[in-house]
Coordinates of C-alpha atoms in Angstrom, one line a residue:
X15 CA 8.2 -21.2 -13.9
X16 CA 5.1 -18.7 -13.5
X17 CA 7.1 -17.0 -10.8
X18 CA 9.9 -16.6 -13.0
X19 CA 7.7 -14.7 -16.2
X20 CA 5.9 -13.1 -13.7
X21 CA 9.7 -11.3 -12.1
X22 CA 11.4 -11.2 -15.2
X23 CA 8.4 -9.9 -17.8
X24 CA 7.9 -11.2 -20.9
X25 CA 10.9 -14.1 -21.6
X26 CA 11.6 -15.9 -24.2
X27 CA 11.9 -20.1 -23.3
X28 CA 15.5 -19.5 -24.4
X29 CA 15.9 -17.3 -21.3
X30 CA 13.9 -19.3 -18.8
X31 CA 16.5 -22.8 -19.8
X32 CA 19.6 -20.3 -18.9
X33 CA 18.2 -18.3 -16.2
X34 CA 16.6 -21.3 -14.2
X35 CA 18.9 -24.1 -15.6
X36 CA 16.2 -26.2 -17.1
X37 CA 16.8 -28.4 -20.1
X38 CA 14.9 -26.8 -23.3
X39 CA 12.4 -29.5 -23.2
X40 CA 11.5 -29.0 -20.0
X41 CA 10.9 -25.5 -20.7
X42 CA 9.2 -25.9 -23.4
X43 CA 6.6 -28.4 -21.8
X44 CA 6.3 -26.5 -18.6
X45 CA 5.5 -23.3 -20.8
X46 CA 3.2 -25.4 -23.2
X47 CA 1.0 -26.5 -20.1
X48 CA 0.6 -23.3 -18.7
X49 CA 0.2 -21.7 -22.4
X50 CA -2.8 -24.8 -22.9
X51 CA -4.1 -23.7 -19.2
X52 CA -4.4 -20.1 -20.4
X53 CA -1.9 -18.9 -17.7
X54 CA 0.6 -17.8 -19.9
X55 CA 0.1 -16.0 -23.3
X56 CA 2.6 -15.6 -26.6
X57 CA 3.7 -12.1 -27.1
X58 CA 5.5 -10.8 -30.6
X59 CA 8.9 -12.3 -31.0
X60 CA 12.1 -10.8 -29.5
X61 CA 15.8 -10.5 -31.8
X62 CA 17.8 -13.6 -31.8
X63 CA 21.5 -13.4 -32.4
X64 CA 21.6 -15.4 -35.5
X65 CA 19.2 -15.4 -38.6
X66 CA 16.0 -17.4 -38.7
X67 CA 12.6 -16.9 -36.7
X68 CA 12.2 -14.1 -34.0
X69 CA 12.1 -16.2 -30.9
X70 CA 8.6 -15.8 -29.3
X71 CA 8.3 -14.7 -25.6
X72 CA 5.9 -15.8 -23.1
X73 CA 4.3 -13.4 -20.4
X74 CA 1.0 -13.7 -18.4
X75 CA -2.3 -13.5 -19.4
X76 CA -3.1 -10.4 -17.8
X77 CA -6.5 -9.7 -19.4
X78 CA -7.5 -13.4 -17.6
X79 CA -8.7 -11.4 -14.2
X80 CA -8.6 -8.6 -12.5
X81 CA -8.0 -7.0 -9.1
X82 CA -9.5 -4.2 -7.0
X83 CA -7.4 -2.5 -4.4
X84 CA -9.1 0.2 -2.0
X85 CA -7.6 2.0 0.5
X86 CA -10.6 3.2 3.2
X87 CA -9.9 6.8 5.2
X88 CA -11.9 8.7 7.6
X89 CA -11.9 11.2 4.9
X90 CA -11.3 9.6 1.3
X91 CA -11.9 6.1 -0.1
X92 CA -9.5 5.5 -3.7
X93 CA -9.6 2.4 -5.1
X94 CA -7.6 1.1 -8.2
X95 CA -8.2 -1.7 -10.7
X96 CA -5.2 -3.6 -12.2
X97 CA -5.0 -6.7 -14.4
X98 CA -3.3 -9.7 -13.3
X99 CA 0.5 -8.0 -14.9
X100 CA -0.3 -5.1 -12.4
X101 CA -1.2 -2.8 -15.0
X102 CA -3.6 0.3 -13.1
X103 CA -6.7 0.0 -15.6
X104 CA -8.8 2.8 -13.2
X105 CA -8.3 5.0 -10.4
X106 CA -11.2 6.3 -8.5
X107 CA -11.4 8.7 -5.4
X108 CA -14.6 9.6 -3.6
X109 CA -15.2 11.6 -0.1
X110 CA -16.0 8.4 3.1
X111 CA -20.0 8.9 3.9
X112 CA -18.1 8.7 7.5
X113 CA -21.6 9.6 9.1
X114 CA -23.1 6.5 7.4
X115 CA -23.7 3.2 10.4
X116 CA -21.6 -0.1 9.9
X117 CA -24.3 -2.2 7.7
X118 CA -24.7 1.5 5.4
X119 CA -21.1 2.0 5.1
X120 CA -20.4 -1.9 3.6
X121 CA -23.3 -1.6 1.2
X122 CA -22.1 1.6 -0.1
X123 CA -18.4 0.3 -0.3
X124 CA -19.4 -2.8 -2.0
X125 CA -21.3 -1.3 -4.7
X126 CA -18.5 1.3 -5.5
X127 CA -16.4 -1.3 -6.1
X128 CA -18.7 -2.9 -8.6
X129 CA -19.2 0.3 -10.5
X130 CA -15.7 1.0 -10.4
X131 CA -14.8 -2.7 -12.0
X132 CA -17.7 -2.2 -14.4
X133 CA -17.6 -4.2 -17.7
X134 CA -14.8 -6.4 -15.3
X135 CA -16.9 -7.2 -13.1
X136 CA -17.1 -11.2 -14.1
X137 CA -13.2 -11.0 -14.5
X138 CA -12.9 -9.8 -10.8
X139 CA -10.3 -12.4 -9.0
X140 CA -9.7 -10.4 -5.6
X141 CA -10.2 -7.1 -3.3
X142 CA -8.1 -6.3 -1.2
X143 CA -9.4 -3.2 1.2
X144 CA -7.3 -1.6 3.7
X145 CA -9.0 -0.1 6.8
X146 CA -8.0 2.7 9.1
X147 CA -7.2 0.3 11.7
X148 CA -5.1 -2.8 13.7
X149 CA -6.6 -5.5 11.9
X150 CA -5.9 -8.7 13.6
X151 CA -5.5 -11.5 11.0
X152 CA -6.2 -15.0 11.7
X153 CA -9.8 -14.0 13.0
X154 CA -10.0 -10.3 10.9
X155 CA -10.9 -8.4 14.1
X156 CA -10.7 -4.6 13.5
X157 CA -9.4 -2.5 16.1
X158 CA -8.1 0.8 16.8
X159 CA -10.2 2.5 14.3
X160 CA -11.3 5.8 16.3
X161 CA -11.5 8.0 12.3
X162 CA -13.9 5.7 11.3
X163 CA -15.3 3.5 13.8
X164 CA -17.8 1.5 12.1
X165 CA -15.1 -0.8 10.5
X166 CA -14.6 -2.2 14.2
X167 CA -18.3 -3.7 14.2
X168 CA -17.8 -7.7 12.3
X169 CA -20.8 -6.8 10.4
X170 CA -19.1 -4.0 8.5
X171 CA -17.1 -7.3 6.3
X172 CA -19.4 -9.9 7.0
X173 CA -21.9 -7.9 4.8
X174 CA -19.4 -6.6 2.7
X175 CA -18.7 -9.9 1.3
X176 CA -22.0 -11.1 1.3
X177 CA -22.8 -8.2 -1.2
X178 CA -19.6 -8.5 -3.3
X179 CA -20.2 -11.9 -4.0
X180 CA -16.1 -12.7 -2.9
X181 CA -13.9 -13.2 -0.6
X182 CA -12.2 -9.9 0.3
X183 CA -8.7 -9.4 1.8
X184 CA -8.3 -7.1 4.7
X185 CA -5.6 -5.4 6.5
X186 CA -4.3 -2.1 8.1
X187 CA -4.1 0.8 5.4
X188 CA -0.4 1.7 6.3
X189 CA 0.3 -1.6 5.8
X190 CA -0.9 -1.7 2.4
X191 CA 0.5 1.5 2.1
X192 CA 4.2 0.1 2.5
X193 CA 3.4 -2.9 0.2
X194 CA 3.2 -0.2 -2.5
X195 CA 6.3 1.8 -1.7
X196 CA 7.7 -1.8 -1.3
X197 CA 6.7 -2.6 -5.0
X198 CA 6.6 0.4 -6.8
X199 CA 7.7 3.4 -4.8
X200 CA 10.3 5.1 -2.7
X201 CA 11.3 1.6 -0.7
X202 CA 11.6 -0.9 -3.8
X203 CA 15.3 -1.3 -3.3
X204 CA 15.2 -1.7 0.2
X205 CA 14.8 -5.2 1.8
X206 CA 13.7 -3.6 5.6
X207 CA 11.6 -0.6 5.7
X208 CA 8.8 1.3 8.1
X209 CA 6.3 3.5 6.3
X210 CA 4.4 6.0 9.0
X211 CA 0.9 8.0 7.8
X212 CA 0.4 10.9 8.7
X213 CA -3.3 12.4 8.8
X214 CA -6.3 12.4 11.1
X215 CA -4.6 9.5 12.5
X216 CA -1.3 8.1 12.8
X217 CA -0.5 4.5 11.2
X218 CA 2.7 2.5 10.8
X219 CA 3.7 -0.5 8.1
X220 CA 7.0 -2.6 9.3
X221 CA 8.3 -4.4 5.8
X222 CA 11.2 -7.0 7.4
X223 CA 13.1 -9.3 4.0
X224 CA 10.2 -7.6 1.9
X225 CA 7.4 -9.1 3.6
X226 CA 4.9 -7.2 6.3
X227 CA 5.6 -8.0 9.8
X228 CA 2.0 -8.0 11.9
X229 CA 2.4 -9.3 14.9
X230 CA -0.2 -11.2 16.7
X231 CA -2.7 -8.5 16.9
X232 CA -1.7 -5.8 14.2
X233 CA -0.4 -3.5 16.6
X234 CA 3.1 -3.7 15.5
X235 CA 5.2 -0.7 14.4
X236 CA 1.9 1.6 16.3
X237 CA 4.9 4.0 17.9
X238 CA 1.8 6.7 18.4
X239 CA 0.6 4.8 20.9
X240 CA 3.6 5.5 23.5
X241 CA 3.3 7.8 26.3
X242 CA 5.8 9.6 25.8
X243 CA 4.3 13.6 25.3
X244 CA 3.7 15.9 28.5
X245 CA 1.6 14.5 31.2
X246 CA 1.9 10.9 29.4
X247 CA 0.4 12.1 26.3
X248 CA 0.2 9.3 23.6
X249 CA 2.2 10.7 20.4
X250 CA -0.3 10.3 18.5
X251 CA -2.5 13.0 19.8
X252 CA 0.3 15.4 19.2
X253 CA 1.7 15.0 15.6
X254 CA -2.0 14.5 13.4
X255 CA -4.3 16.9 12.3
X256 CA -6.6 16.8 15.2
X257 CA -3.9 17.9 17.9
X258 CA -1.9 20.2 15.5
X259 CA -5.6 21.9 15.3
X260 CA -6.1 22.0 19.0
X261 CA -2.6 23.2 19.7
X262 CA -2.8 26.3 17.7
X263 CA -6.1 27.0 19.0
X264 CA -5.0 27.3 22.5
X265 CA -3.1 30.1 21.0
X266 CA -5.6 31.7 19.4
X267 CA -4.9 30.9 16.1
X268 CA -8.2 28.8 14.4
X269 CA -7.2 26.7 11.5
X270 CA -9.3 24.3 9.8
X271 CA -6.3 23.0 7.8
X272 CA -3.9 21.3 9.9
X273 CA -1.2 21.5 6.7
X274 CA -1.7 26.0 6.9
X275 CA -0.2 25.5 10.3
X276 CA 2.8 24.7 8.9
X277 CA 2.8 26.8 6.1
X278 CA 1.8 29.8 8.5
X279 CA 5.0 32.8 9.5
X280 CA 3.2 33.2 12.4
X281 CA 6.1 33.3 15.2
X282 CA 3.3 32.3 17.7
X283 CA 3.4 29.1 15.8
X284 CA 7.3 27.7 16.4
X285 CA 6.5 25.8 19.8
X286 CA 3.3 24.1 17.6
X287 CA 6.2 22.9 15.5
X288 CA 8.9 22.4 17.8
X289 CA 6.1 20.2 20.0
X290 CA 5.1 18.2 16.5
X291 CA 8.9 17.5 15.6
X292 CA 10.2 16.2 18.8
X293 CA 6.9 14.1 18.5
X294 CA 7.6 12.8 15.2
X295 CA 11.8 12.3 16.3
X296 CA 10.7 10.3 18.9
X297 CA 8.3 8.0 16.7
X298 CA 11.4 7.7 13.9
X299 CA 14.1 7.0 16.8
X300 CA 11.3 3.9 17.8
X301 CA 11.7 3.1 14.6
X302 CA 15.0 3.1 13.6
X303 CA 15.9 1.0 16.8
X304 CA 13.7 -2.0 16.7
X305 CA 13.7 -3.1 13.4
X306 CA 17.1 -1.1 11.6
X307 CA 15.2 -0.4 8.6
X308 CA 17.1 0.4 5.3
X309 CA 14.5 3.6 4.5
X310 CA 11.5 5.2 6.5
X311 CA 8.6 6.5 4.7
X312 CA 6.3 8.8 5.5
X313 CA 2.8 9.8 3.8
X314 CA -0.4 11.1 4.4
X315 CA -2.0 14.8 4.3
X316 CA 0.6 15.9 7.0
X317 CA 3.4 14.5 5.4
X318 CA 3.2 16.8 2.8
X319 CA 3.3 19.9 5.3
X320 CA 6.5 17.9 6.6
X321 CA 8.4 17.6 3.5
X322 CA 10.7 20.6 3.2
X323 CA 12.1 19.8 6.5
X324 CA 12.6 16.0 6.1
X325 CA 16.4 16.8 5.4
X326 CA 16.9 18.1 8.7
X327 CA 14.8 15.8 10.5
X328 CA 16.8 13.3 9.1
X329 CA 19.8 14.8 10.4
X330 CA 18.7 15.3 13.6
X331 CA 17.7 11.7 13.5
X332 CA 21.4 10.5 12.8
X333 CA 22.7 12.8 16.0
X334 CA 20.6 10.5 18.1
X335 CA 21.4 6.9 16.0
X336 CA 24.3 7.7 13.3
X337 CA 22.9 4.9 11.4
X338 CA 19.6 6.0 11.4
X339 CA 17.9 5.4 7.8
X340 CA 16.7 7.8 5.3
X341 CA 13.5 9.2 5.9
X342 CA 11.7 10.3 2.8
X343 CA 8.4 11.5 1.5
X344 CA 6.2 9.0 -0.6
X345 CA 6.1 11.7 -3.2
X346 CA 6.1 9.1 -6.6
X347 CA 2.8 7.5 -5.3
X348 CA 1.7 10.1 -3.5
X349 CA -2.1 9.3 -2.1
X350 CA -2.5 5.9 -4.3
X351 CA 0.6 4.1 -2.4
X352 CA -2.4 2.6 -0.1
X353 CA -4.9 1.9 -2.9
X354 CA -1.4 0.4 -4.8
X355 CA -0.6 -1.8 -2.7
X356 CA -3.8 -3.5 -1.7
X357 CA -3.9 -4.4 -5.5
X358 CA -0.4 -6.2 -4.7
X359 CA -2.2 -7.6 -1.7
X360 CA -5.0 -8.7 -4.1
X361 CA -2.3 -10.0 -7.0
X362 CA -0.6 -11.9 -4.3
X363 CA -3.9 -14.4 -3.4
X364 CA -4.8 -14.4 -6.9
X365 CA -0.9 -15.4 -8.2
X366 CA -1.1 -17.8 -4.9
X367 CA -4.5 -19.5 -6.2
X368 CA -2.5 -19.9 -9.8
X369 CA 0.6 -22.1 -7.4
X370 CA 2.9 -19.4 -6.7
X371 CA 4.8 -20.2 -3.6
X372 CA 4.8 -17.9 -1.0
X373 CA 8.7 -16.9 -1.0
X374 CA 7.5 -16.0 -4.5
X375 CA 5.4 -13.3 -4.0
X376 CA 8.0 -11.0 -2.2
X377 CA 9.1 -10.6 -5.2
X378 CA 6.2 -10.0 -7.4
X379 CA 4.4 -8.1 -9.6
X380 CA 7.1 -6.4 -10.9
X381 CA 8.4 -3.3 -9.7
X382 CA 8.0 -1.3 -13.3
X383 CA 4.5 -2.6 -13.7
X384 CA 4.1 1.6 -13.2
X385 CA 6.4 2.3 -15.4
X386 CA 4.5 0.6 -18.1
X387 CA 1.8 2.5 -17.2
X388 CA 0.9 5.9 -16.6
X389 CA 0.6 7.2 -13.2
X390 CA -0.3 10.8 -14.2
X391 CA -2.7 9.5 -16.5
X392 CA -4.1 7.4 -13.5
X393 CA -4.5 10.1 -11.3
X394 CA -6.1 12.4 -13.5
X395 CA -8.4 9.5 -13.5
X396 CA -9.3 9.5 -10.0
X397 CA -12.5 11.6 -9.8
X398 CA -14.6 13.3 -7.1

């Protein structure tokens, strides 16, 4: 029953009986539990057909908790608070103090997740923080994380914890980063999809029947790592910021943004981008042959630089596997698709505390909880 409010939005009991074929008096005893139980709450009475009482509709009680979903870079840390309906309360985006040690770096993330939950702080039901790294679940090992190292060391969420006062959920930024575009972005229709982020570093989230596929160690989907550039080069090096930069200075040609390479009419530049795209083509074809995904996303800094020639990398990506799926930019979340979907990550434990099942929770929050809100108004939020 709270699965089915939580999909379908506020519904009257009417509804529920005809869209889960229960008998009205089950409905209404089921919904008068979880109404007693303050898990459900009465909102102002939709149209009925015929004259009489506007029939009452039940949603969830969203102002009962809240979540805090953060999304850790080498460079950036944005964290958003939502209520338990999904609704963004706060955005917030503040440069990494990257050169701060392990036991530093946890203090100083846990208490900007208190100030940013503020007045609620005693209403907080879950974090959720993704990491610039494989993290390996079912012992939480960090790996991988050569942009910001200090995450690797166990102390770094051991102490984290300790000073939040919580349990905290944990998990690979680009996979959290999917798990938005999954929800609320450019893959919520699909049921398979691969999101790749672009930056300093190269991550990858694998979505397979709407729910992230790991692997044993967190590795999965982590393309970057193959061999497969001059002299084996890992692709990695060659398509984020770091090599793009390195490339063009062997030519000469100093940058300090990795994005003004592309931008750049400098003819001396083509085999920089030539070098970057076959990278990248190689990374997508990976892709598009192990798992078949319905849509391939791609964010981060660079993937902004790469937009206006998505349309022909896409095509060149159907020569090699006609079937190939769309690739697209996450251009509707933009930078908050990581922060956005480790409050998902965050709704899902605390919807899984409430007896939500977990076939449910592919299918929640819902996928217009943005839409109810305003995005803009979020990101003019986020402050420095």
């Amino acid at each position: 029953m709270l699965a089915h409010v939580l999909t379908h939005g506020p519904v009257t009991r009417t509804a529920i009986g005809q869209e889960t074929d229960l008998s009205p008096a089950t409905v209404s005893r089921i919904v008068e539990q979880l109404l007693d139980e303050g898990l459900l709450t009465e909102t102002d009475g939709a149209p009925t057909a015929t004259r009489g009482r506007r029939a009452t509709r039940v949603a969830i009680a969203a102002g009962r908790g809240v979540v805090c979903g953060v999304d850790v870079g080498g460079s950036n840390v944005r964290l958003v608070v939502a209520d338990l309906a999904a609704t963004p309360l706060v955005g917030r985006t503040v440069p990494t103090p990257a050169g701060y040690d392990a036991p530093r770096l946890a203090q100083w993330l846990a208490d900007l997740i208190r100030q940013t939950v503020g007045d609620n702080l005693d209403r907080l039901d879950c974090v959720a923080v993704g990491l610039p790294g494989a993290v390996r679940q079912h012992d939480r090992t960090v790996s991988n994380a050569p942009n910001l190292p200090q995450v690797e060391d166990p102390e770094f969420l051991r102490l984290l914890e300790k000073r939040l006062a919580t349990g905290v959920e944990v998990d690979n930024d680009s996979n959290y980063a999917l798990l938005g575009e999954l929800r609320f972005g450019a893959a919520r229709d699909a049921q398979t999809a691969v999101m790749f982020t672009i930056g300093a570093g190269l991550g990858a989230g694998v979505a397979i029947e709407r729910r992230l596929f790991r692997g044993r160690s967190g590795l999965v989907g982590e393309f970057g790592h193959l061999p497969a550039g001059p002299l084996g080069v890992a692709l990695e090096q060659i398509i984020t910021g770091p090599g793009i930069l390195a490339r063009a200075r062997d030519l000469g040609l100093p940058f300090d943004n990795p994005a003004d390479v592309f931008h750049s009419k400098d003819s001396r530049l083509v085999p920089v981008k030539q070098y970057v795209e076959q990278a990248l083509l190689i990374i997508l074809t990976a892709a598009v042959v192990a798992y078949e995904p319905e849509v391939i996303v791609l964010g981060g800094g660079i993937s902004h630089a790469l937009k206006p020639d998505l349309g022909r990398l896409g095509g060149r990506l159907r020569e090699i596997v006609p079937a190939a799926a769309a690739v697209v930019h996450s251009a509707e979340l933009g930078d908050l698709s990581g922060a956005l979907g480790a409050v998902v990550a965050a709704l899902h434990t605390a919807y899984g505390r409430l007896g939500l099942a977990e076939l449910d929770l592919a299918h929640v929050p819902q996928s217009d909880a943005l839409a109810r809100s305003d995005l803009p108004a979020l990101s003019a939020k986020v402050i420095a």
